[in-house]
Amino acid sequence: MRRENQSSVSEFLLLGLPIQPEHQSVFFALFLGMYLITVLGNLLILLLIRLDSRLHTLMYFFLSHLAFSDVSFSSVTVPKMLVNMQTQDQSIPYAGCIAQMYFFLLFVCLDNFLLAVMAYDRYVAICQPLHYTTIMRGGLCVLLVAGSWFFSCVHALLHTLLLSRLSFCADNNIPHFFCEPAALLKLACSDISLNELVIFTEGGVFAFLALSAILGSYIHIGATILRVPSIKRIRKALSTCGSHLFVVFLYYGTVAMIYFFPSTNNSKVKDTIASLMHTVVTPMLNPFIYSLRNRDMKLALGILYKKGIIFAK
């Protein structure tokens, strides 16, 4: 088969964030701190779930995969952005750009599926509590997570292969701080109609299925609570679903700002801020949302802290 990618571009230039040179050091320290909080916070969640046997439940099984996905998702874009800010070298090799786009698509899709799986888990826990252990069997949960990883890999690989066949002739300036798929498509000088078709069909189907699962789960949860409303039932539902629901709003809110609202020349700053929220802020907030609002996580953290003091002595 004839190789279709006749790209003359060996590297791309990431134009980065619209920050004045005199403010670069301040924003570098800010984003470095946020990235370190993201990594340490999510790794702490993984450690607590691993060490505390009381957290060996299905909810925390899903949460551990979400925490790993958040660390990986943030690590795909933020370190390169920090290096570019520090060295003022905006270049990224063609292969590195394609690889960054692949992992970005992988972990965006994985977060999407994991949030849907966690919503279904909350639905079963609240709406069918007596049958929870029967429905949410260990084998089913492993299958749901494995399926999320598999379809996310397929999704990312499909779009990466389709983009790699395109030609990039002259302009190699990406007005972003990472190799964002839509920005790359705009630079292509060959036909992108197939790419757009796959984005709207395959990507739309995956997003619709995940969002439908989340909305359907919470509609059933709301209907179950309102059937026999009481303060106790509402508080229990909020304690069970509050953290997950807040993360869902954060995730889909930033995605909607980036991809669903019309983009103009005057909205580039808005798109950049939304992308920063999606790739930097949301993964950083997830550990606080799940840890500070969760009694079991706080208890496990306290036990780990006490053990650390004992071992230090």
PDB file of C-alpha atoms in Angstrom, residues 105-308:
ATOM      1  CA  LEU A 105      -7.267  10.929  23.376  1.00  0.00           C
ATOM      2  CA  LEU A 106      -6.749   7.695  25.314  1.00  0.00           C
ATOM      3  CA  PHE A 107      -7.085   9.221  28.770  1.00  0.00           C
ATOM      4  CA  VAL A 108      -9.867  11.648  27.802  1.00  0.00           C
ATOM      5  CA  CYS A 109     -11.914   8.698  26.562  1.00  0.00           C
ATOM      6  CA  LEU A 110     -10.953   6.569  29.585  1.00  0.00           C
ATOM      7  CA  ASP A 111     -12.115   9.268  32.013  1.00  0.00           C
ATOM      8  CA  ASN A 112     -15.352   9.437  30.053  1.00  0.00           C
ATOM      9  CA  PHE A 113     -16.017   5.697  30.400  1.00  0.00           C
ATOM     10  CA  LEU A 114     -14.893   5.466  34.032  1.00  0.00           C
ATOM     11  CA  LEU A 115     -17.247   8.256  35.074  1.00  0.00           C
ATOM     12  CA  ALA A 116     -20.085   6.375  33.350  1.00  0.00           C
ATOM     13  CA  VAL A 117     -19.161   3.107  35.099  1.00  0.00           C
ATOM     14  CA  MET A 118     -18.986   4.872  38.472  1.00  0.00           C
ATOM     15  CA  ALA A 119     -22.409   6.461  37.841  1.00  0.00           C
ATOM     16  CA  TYR A 120     -23.886   3.015  37.176  1.00  0.00           C
ATOM     17  CA  ASP A 121     -22.279   1.721  40.376  1.00  0.00           C
ATOM     18  CA  ARG A 122     -23.904   4.560  42.352  1.00  0.00           C
ATOM     19  CA  TYR A 123     -27.258   3.843  40.681  1.00  0.00           C
ATOM     20  CA  VAL A 124     -27.182   0.195  41.773  1.00  0.00           C
ATOM     21  CA  ALA A 125     -26.048   1.137  45.293  1.00  0.00           C
ATOM     22  CA  ILE A 126     -28.953   3.562  45.816  1.00  0.00           C
ATOM     23  CA  CYS A 127     -31.767   2.167  43.685  1.00  0.00           C
ATOM     24  CA  GLN A 128     -31.159  -1.548  44.220  1.00  0.00           C
ATOM     25  CA  PRO A 129     -29.179  -1.815  47.477  1.00  0.00           C
ATOM     26  CA  LEU A 130     -30.416  -5.316  48.338  1.00  0.00           C
ATOM     27  CA  HIS A 131     -29.168  -6.662  44.998  1.00  0.00           C
ATOM     28  CA  TYR A 132     -25.933  -4.648  44.899  1.00  0.00           C
ATOM     29  CA  THR A 133     -23.579  -7.560  45.619  1.00  0.00           C
ATOM     30  CA  THR A 134     -25.449  -9.742  43.139  1.00  0.00           C
ATOM     31  CA  ILE A 135     -25.443  -7.208  40.304  1.00  0.00           C
ATOM     32  CA  MET A 136     -22.018  -5.629  40.840  1.00  0.00           C
ATOM     33  CA  ARG A 137     -20.052  -8.843  40.895  1.00  0.00           C
ATOM     34  CA  GLY A 138     -16.275  -8.693  40.854  1.00  0.00           C
ATOM     35  CA  GLY A 139     -16.107 -10.235  37.401  1.00  0.00           C
ATOM     36  CA  LEU A 140     -18.534  -7.686  35.956  1.00  0.00           C
ATOM     37  CA  CYS A 141     -16.586  -4.767  37.429  1.00  0.00           C
ATOM     38  CA  VAL A 142     -13.297  -6.039  36.039  1.00  0.00           C
ATOM     39  CA  LEU A 143     -15.012  -6.472  32.674  1.00  0.00           C
ATOM     40  CA  LEU A 144     -16.387  -2.910  32.774  1.00  0.00           C
ATOM     41  CA  VAL A 145     -12.964  -1.428  33.553  1.00  0.00           C
ATOM     42  CA  ALA A 146     -11.177  -3.664  31.021  1.00  0.00           C
ATOM     43  CA  GLY A 147     -13.759  -2.674  28.407  1.00  0.00           C
ATOM     44  CA  SER A 148     -13.178   1.000  29.211  1.00  0.00           C
ATOM     45  CA  TRP A 149      -9.437   0.588  28.654  1.00  0.00           C
ATOM     46  CA  PHE A 150      -9.928  -1.440  25.473  1.00  0.00           C
ATOM     47  CA  PHE A 151     -12.366   0.927  23.774  1.00  0.00           C
ATOM     48  CA  SER A 152     -10.308   3.942  24.849  1.00  0.00           C
ATOM     49  CA  CYS A 153      -7.216   2.436  23.234  1.00  0.00           C
ATOM     50  CA  VAL A 154      -9.164   1.633  20.064  1.00  0.00           C
ATOM     51  CA  HIS A 155     -10.634   5.144  19.985  1.00  0.00           C
ATOM     52  CA  ALA A 156      -7.229   6.816  20.384  1.00  0.00           C
ATOM     53  CA  LEU A 157      -5.516   4.508  17.888  1.00  0.00           C
ATOM     54  CA  LEU A 158      -8.198   5.030  15.241  1.00  0.00           C
ATOM     55  CA  HIS A 159      -7.983   8.823  15.339  1.00  0.00           C
ATOM     56  CA  THR A 160      -4.182   8.775  15.546  1.00  0.00           C
ATOM     57  CA  LEU A 161      -3.845   6.546  12.474  1.00  0.00           C
ATOM     58  CA  LEU A 162      -6.307   8.685  10.538  1.00  0.00           C
ATOM     59  CA  LEU A 163      -4.387  11.842  11.405  1.00  0.00           C
ATOM     60  CA  SER A 164      -0.990  10.312  10.633  1.00  0.00           C
ATOM     61  CA  ARG A 165      -2.058   9.780   6.990  1.00  0.00           C
ATOM     62  CA  LEU A 166      -2.561  13.531   6.501  1.00  0.00           C
ATOM     63  CA  SER A 167      -0.020  15.867   4.937  1.00  0.00           C
ATOM     64  CA  PHE A 168       1.302  18.950   6.713  1.00  0.00           C
ATOM     65  CA  CYS A 169       2.931  21.204   4.156  1.00  0.00           C
ATOM     66  CA  ALA A 170       3.886  24.631   5.426  1.00  0.00           C
ATOM     67  CA  ASP A 171       2.359  26.022   8.600  1.00  0.00           C
ATOM     68  CA  ASN A 172       3.514  24.072  11.657  1.00  0.00           C
ATOM     69  CA  ASN A 173       2.463  26.543  14.365  1.00  0.00           C
ATOM     70  CA  ILE A 174      -0.019  25.041  16.842  1.00  0.00           C
ATOM     71  CA  PRO A 175      -1.812  27.817  18.771  1.00  0.00           C
ATOM     72  CA  HIS A 176      -1.948  25.681  21.890  1.00  0.00           C
ATOM     73  CA  PHE A 177       0.258  24.325  24.688  1.00  0.00           C
ATOM     74  CA  PHE A 178      -0.076  20.715  23.487  1.00  0.00           C
ATOM     75  CA  CYS A 179      -0.857  18.800  20.280  1.00  0.00           C
ATOM     76  CA  GLU A 180      -4.612  19.211  20.449  1.00  0.00           C
ATOM     77  CA  PRO A 181      -6.348  17.077  17.769  1.00  0.00           C
ATOM     78  CA  ALA A 182      -8.594  19.837  16.409  1.00  0.00           C
ATOM     79  CA  ALA A 183      -5.638  22.232  16.124  1.00  0.00           C
ATOM     80  CA  LEU A 184      -3.658  19.609  14.195  1.00  0.00           C
ATOM     81  CA  LEU A 185      -6.514  19.019  11.771  1.00  0.00           C
ATOM     82  CA  LYS A 186      -6.620  22.733  10.980  1.00  0.00           C
ATOM     83  CA  LEU A 187      -2.954  22.603   9.911  1.00  0.00           C
ATOM     84  CA  ALA A 188      -3.428  19.700   7.474  1.00  0.00           C
ATOM     85  CA  CYS A 189      -3.184  20.546   3.764  1.00  0.00           C
ATOM     86  CA  SER A 190      -4.889  17.332   2.633  1.00  0.00           C
ATOM     87  CA  ASP A 191      -8.512  16.210   2.759  1.00  0.00           C
ATOM     88  CA  ILE A 192      -9.754  15.836   6.360  1.00  0.00           C
ATOM     89  CA  SER A 193     -13.340  14.872   5.529  1.00  0.00           C
ATOM     90  CA  LEU A 194     -12.790  11.259   6.656  1.00  0.00           C
ATOM     91  CA  ASN A 195     -11.297  12.450   9.958  1.00  0.00           C
ATOM     92  CA  GLU A 196     -14.271  14.725  10.582  1.00  0.00           C
ATOM     93  CA  LEU A 197     -16.716  11.959   9.681  1.00  0.00           C
ATOM     94  CA  VAL A 198     -15.117   9.540  12.153  1.00  0.00           C
ATOM     95  CA  ILE A 199     -15.011  12.218  14.864  1.00  0.00           C
ATOM     96  CA  PHE A 200     -18.733  12.921  14.517  1.00  0.00           C
ATOM     97  CA  THR A 201     -19.755   9.268  14.235  1.00  0.00           C
ATOM     98  CA  GLU A 202     -17.450   7.098  16.331  1.00  0.00           C
ATOM     99  CA  GLY A 203     -16.472   9.848  18.766  1.00  0.00           C
ATOM    100  CA  GLY A 204     -20.066  11.028  19.011  1.00  0.00           C
ATOM    101  CA  VAL A 205     -21.350   7.510  19.700  1.00  0.00           C
ATOM    102  CA  PHE A 206     -18.818   6.916  22.502  1.00  0.00           C
ATOM    103  CA  ALA A 207     -19.556  10.295  24.102  1.00  0.00           C
ATOM    104  CA  PHE A 208     -23.319   9.777  23.765  1.00  0.00           C
ATOM    105  CA  LEU A 209     -23.211   6.312  25.349  1.00  0.00           C
ATOM    106  CA  ALA A 210     -21.141   7.468  28.322  1.00  0.00           C
ATOM    107  CA  LEU A 211     -23.183  10.620  28.890  1.00  0.00           C
ATOM    108  CA  SER A 212     -26.445   8.671  28.516  1.00  0.00           C
ATOM    109  CA  ALA A 213     -25.284   6.180  31.152  1.00  0.00           C
ATOM    110  CA  ILE A 214     -24.475   9.021  33.557  1.00  0.00           C
ATOM    111  CA  LEU A 215     -27.697  10.940  32.953  1.00  0.00           C
ATOM    112  CA  GLY A 216     -29.815   7.781  33.046  1.00  0.00           C
ATOM    113  CA  SER A 217     -28.243   6.687  36.323  1.00  0.00           C
ATOM    114  CA  TYR A 218     -28.845  10.024  38.032  1.00  0.00           C
ATOM    115  CA  ILE A 219     -32.375  10.366  36.658  1.00  0.00           C
ATOM    116  CA  HIS A 220     -33.220   6.981  38.200  1.00  0.00           C
ATOM    117  CA  ILE A 221     -31.470   7.987  41.438  1.00  0.00           C
ATOM    118  CA  GLY A 222     -33.449  11.226  41.586  1.00  0.00           C
ATOM    119  CA  ALA A 223     -36.719   9.422  40.833  1.00  0.00           C
ATOM    120  CA  THR A 224     -36.011   6.861  43.563  1.00  0.00           C
ATOM    121  CA  ILE A 225     -35.322   9.549  46.167  1.00  0.00           C
ATOM    122  CA  LEU A 226     -38.347  11.666  45.227  1.00  0.00           C
ATOM    123  CA  ARG A 227     -40.664   8.657  45.352  1.00  0.00           C
ATOM    124  CA  VAL A 228     -40.429   8.691  49.148  1.00  0.00           C
ATOM    125  CA  PRO A 229     -38.625  11.962  49.930  1.00  0.00           C
ATOM    126  CA  SER A 230     -36.931  12.427  53.274  1.00  0.00           C
ATOM    127  CA  ILE A 231     -33.988  14.415  54.627  1.00  0.00           C
ATOM    128  CA  LYS A 232     -32.207  11.190  55.590  1.00  0.00           C
ATOM    129  CA  ARG A 233     -32.508   9.705  52.082  1.00  0.00           C
ATOM    130  CA  ILE A 234     -31.377  12.941  50.436  1.00  0.00           C
ATOM    131  CA  ARG A 235     -28.345  13.205  52.736  1.00  0.00           C
ATOM    132  CA  LYS A 236     -27.428   9.582  52.061  1.00  0.00           C
ATOM    133  CA  ALA A 237     -27.694  10.109  48.306  1.00  0.00           C
ATOM    134  CA  LEU A 238     -25.579  13.258  48.461  1.00  0.00           C
ATOM    135  CA  SER A 239     -22.912  11.533  50.547  1.00  0.00           C
ATOM    136  CA  THR A 240     -22.865   8.632  48.086  1.00  0.00           C
ATOM    137  CA  CYS A 241     -23.029  10.594  44.830  1.00  0.00           C
ATOM    138  CA  GLY A 242     -21.933  14.150  45.691  1.00  0.00           C
ATOM    139  CA  SER A 243     -18.235  13.711  44.902  1.00  0.00           C
ATOM    140  CA  HIS A 244     -18.841  11.847  41.655  1.00  0.00           C
ATOM    141  CA  LEU A 245     -21.500  14.321  40.523  1.00  0.00           C
ATOM    142  CA  PHE A 246     -19.180  17.279  41.134  1.00  0.00           C
ATOM    143  CA  VAL A 247     -16.404  15.632  39.107  1.00  0.00           C
ATOM    144  CA  VAL A 248     -18.889  14.941  36.287  1.00  0.00           C
ATOM    145  CA  PHE A 249     -19.883  18.623  36.183  1.00  0.00           C
ATOM    146  CA  LEU A 250     -16.227  19.672  36.147  1.00  0.00           C
ATOM    147  CA  TYR A 251     -15.295  17.200  33.414  1.00  0.00           C
ATOM    148  CA  TYR A 252     -18.192  17.772  31.037  1.00  0.00           C
ATOM    149  CA  GLY A 253     -18.309  21.504  31.721  1.00  0.00           C
ATOM    150  CA  THR A 254     -14.754  22.027  30.495  1.00  0.00           C
ATOM    151  CA  VAL A 255     -15.239  19.627  27.559  1.00  0.00           C
ATOM    152  CA  ALA A 256     -18.356  21.543  26.501  1.00  0.00           C
ATOM    153  CA  MET A 257     -16.473  24.854  26.652  1.00  0.00           C
ATOM    154  CA  ILE A 258     -13.713  23.478  24.412  1.00  0.00           C
ATOM    155  CA  TYR A 259     -15.595  21.442  21.822  1.00  0.00           C
ATOM    156  CA  PHE A 260     -19.279  22.380  21.766  1.00  0.00           C
ATOM    157  CA  PHE A 261     -19.354  26.154  21.914  1.00  0.00           C
ATOM    158  CA  PRO A 262     -18.464  27.965  18.670  1.00  0.00           C
ATOM    159  CA  SER A 263     -14.843  29.079  18.466  1.00  0.00           C
ATOM    160  CA  THR A 264     -13.802  32.434  17.004  1.00  0.00           C
ATOM    161  CA  ASN A 265     -10.599  34.431  16.911  1.00  0.00           C
ATOM    162  CA  ASN A 266     -11.734  36.282  20.020  1.00  0.00           C
ATOM    163  CA  SER A 267     -12.381  33.046  21.904  1.00  0.00           C
ATOM    164  CA  LYS A 268      -8.841  31.638  21.781  1.00  0.00           C
ATOM    165  CA  VAL A 269      -8.218  32.800  25.341  1.00  0.00           C
ATOM    166  CA  LYS A 270     -11.465  31.111  26.426  1.00  0.00           C
ATOM    167  CA  ASP A 271     -10.419  27.870  24.705  1.00  0.00           C
ATOM    168  CA  THR A 272      -6.989  27.998  26.352  1.00  0.00           C
ATOM    169  CA  ILE A 273      -8.476  28.585  29.806  1.00  0.00           C
ATOM    170  CA  ALA A 274     -10.978  25.750  29.280  1.00  0.00           C
ATOM    171  CA  SER A 275      -8.151  23.425  28.162  1.00  0.00           C
ATOM    172  CA  LEU A 276      -6.129  24.342  31.251  1.00  0.00           C
ATOM    173  CA  MET A 277      -9.156  23.606  33.416  1.00  0.00           C
ATOM    174  CA  HIS A 278      -9.581  20.252  31.687  1.00  0.00           C
ATOM    175  CA  THR A 279      -5.952  19.111  31.677  1.00  0.00           C
ATOM    176  CA  VAL A 280      -4.521  20.797  34.806  1.00  0.00           C
ATOM    177  CA  VAL A 281      -7.212  21.910  37.256  1.00  0.00           C
ATOM    178  CA  THR A 282      -9.715  19.030  37.082  1.00  0.00           C
ATOM    179  CA  PRO A 283      -7.141  16.227  37.686  1.00  0.00           C
ATOM    180  CA  MET A 284      -5.750  18.285  40.589  1.00  0.00           C
ATOM    181  CA  LEU A 285      -9.153  18.776  42.232  1.00  0.00           C
ATOM    182  CA  ASN A 286     -10.281  15.150  42.020  1.00  0.00           C
ATOM    183  CA  PRO A 287      -8.182  13.933  45.014  1.00  0.00           C
ATOM    184  CA  PHE A 288      -9.573  16.752  47.182  1.00  0.00           C
ATOM    185  CA  ILE A 289     -13.135  16.128  46.050  1.00  0.00           C
ATOM    186  CA  TYR A 290     -12.971  12.410  46.830  1.00  0.00           C
ATOM    187  CA  SER A 291     -10.738  12.590  49.903  1.00  0.00           C
ATOM    188  CA  LEU A 292     -12.026  15.606  51.820  1.00  0.00           C
ATOM    189  CA  ARG A 293     -15.682  14.623  51.349  1.00  0.00           C
ATOM    190  CA  ASN A 294     -15.168  10.936  52.092  1.00  0.00           C
ATOM    191  CA  ARG A 295     -15.063   9.642  55.648  1.00  0.00           C
ATOM    192  CA  ASP A 296     -13.355   6.356  54.748  1.00  0.00           C
ATOM    193  CA  MET A 297     -10.570   8.099  52.845  1.00  0.00           C
ATOM    194  CA  LYS A 298      -9.974  10.572  55.693  1.00  0.00           C
ATOM    195  CA  LEU A 299      -9.893   7.721  58.204  1.00  0.00           C
ATOM    196  CA  ALA A 300      -7.417   5.761  56.072  1.00  0.00           C
ATOM    197  CA  LEU A 301      -5.272   8.886  55.716  1.00  0.00           C
ATOM    198  CA  GLY A 302      -5.280   9.378  59.490  1.00  0.00           C
ATOM    199  CA  ILE A 303      -4.215   5.770  60.083  1.00  0.00           C
ATOM    200  CA  LEU A 304      -1.438   6.091  57.489  1.00  0.00           C
ATOM    201  CA  TYR A 305      -0.265   9.308  59.138  1.00  0.00           C
ATOM    202  CA  LYS A 306      -0.170   7.673  62.590  1.00  0.00           C
ATOM    203  CA  LYS A 307       1.766   4.718  61.232  1.00  0.00           C
ATOM    204  CA  GLY A 308       4.241   7.132  59.672  1.00  0.00           C
TER     205      GLY A 308
END
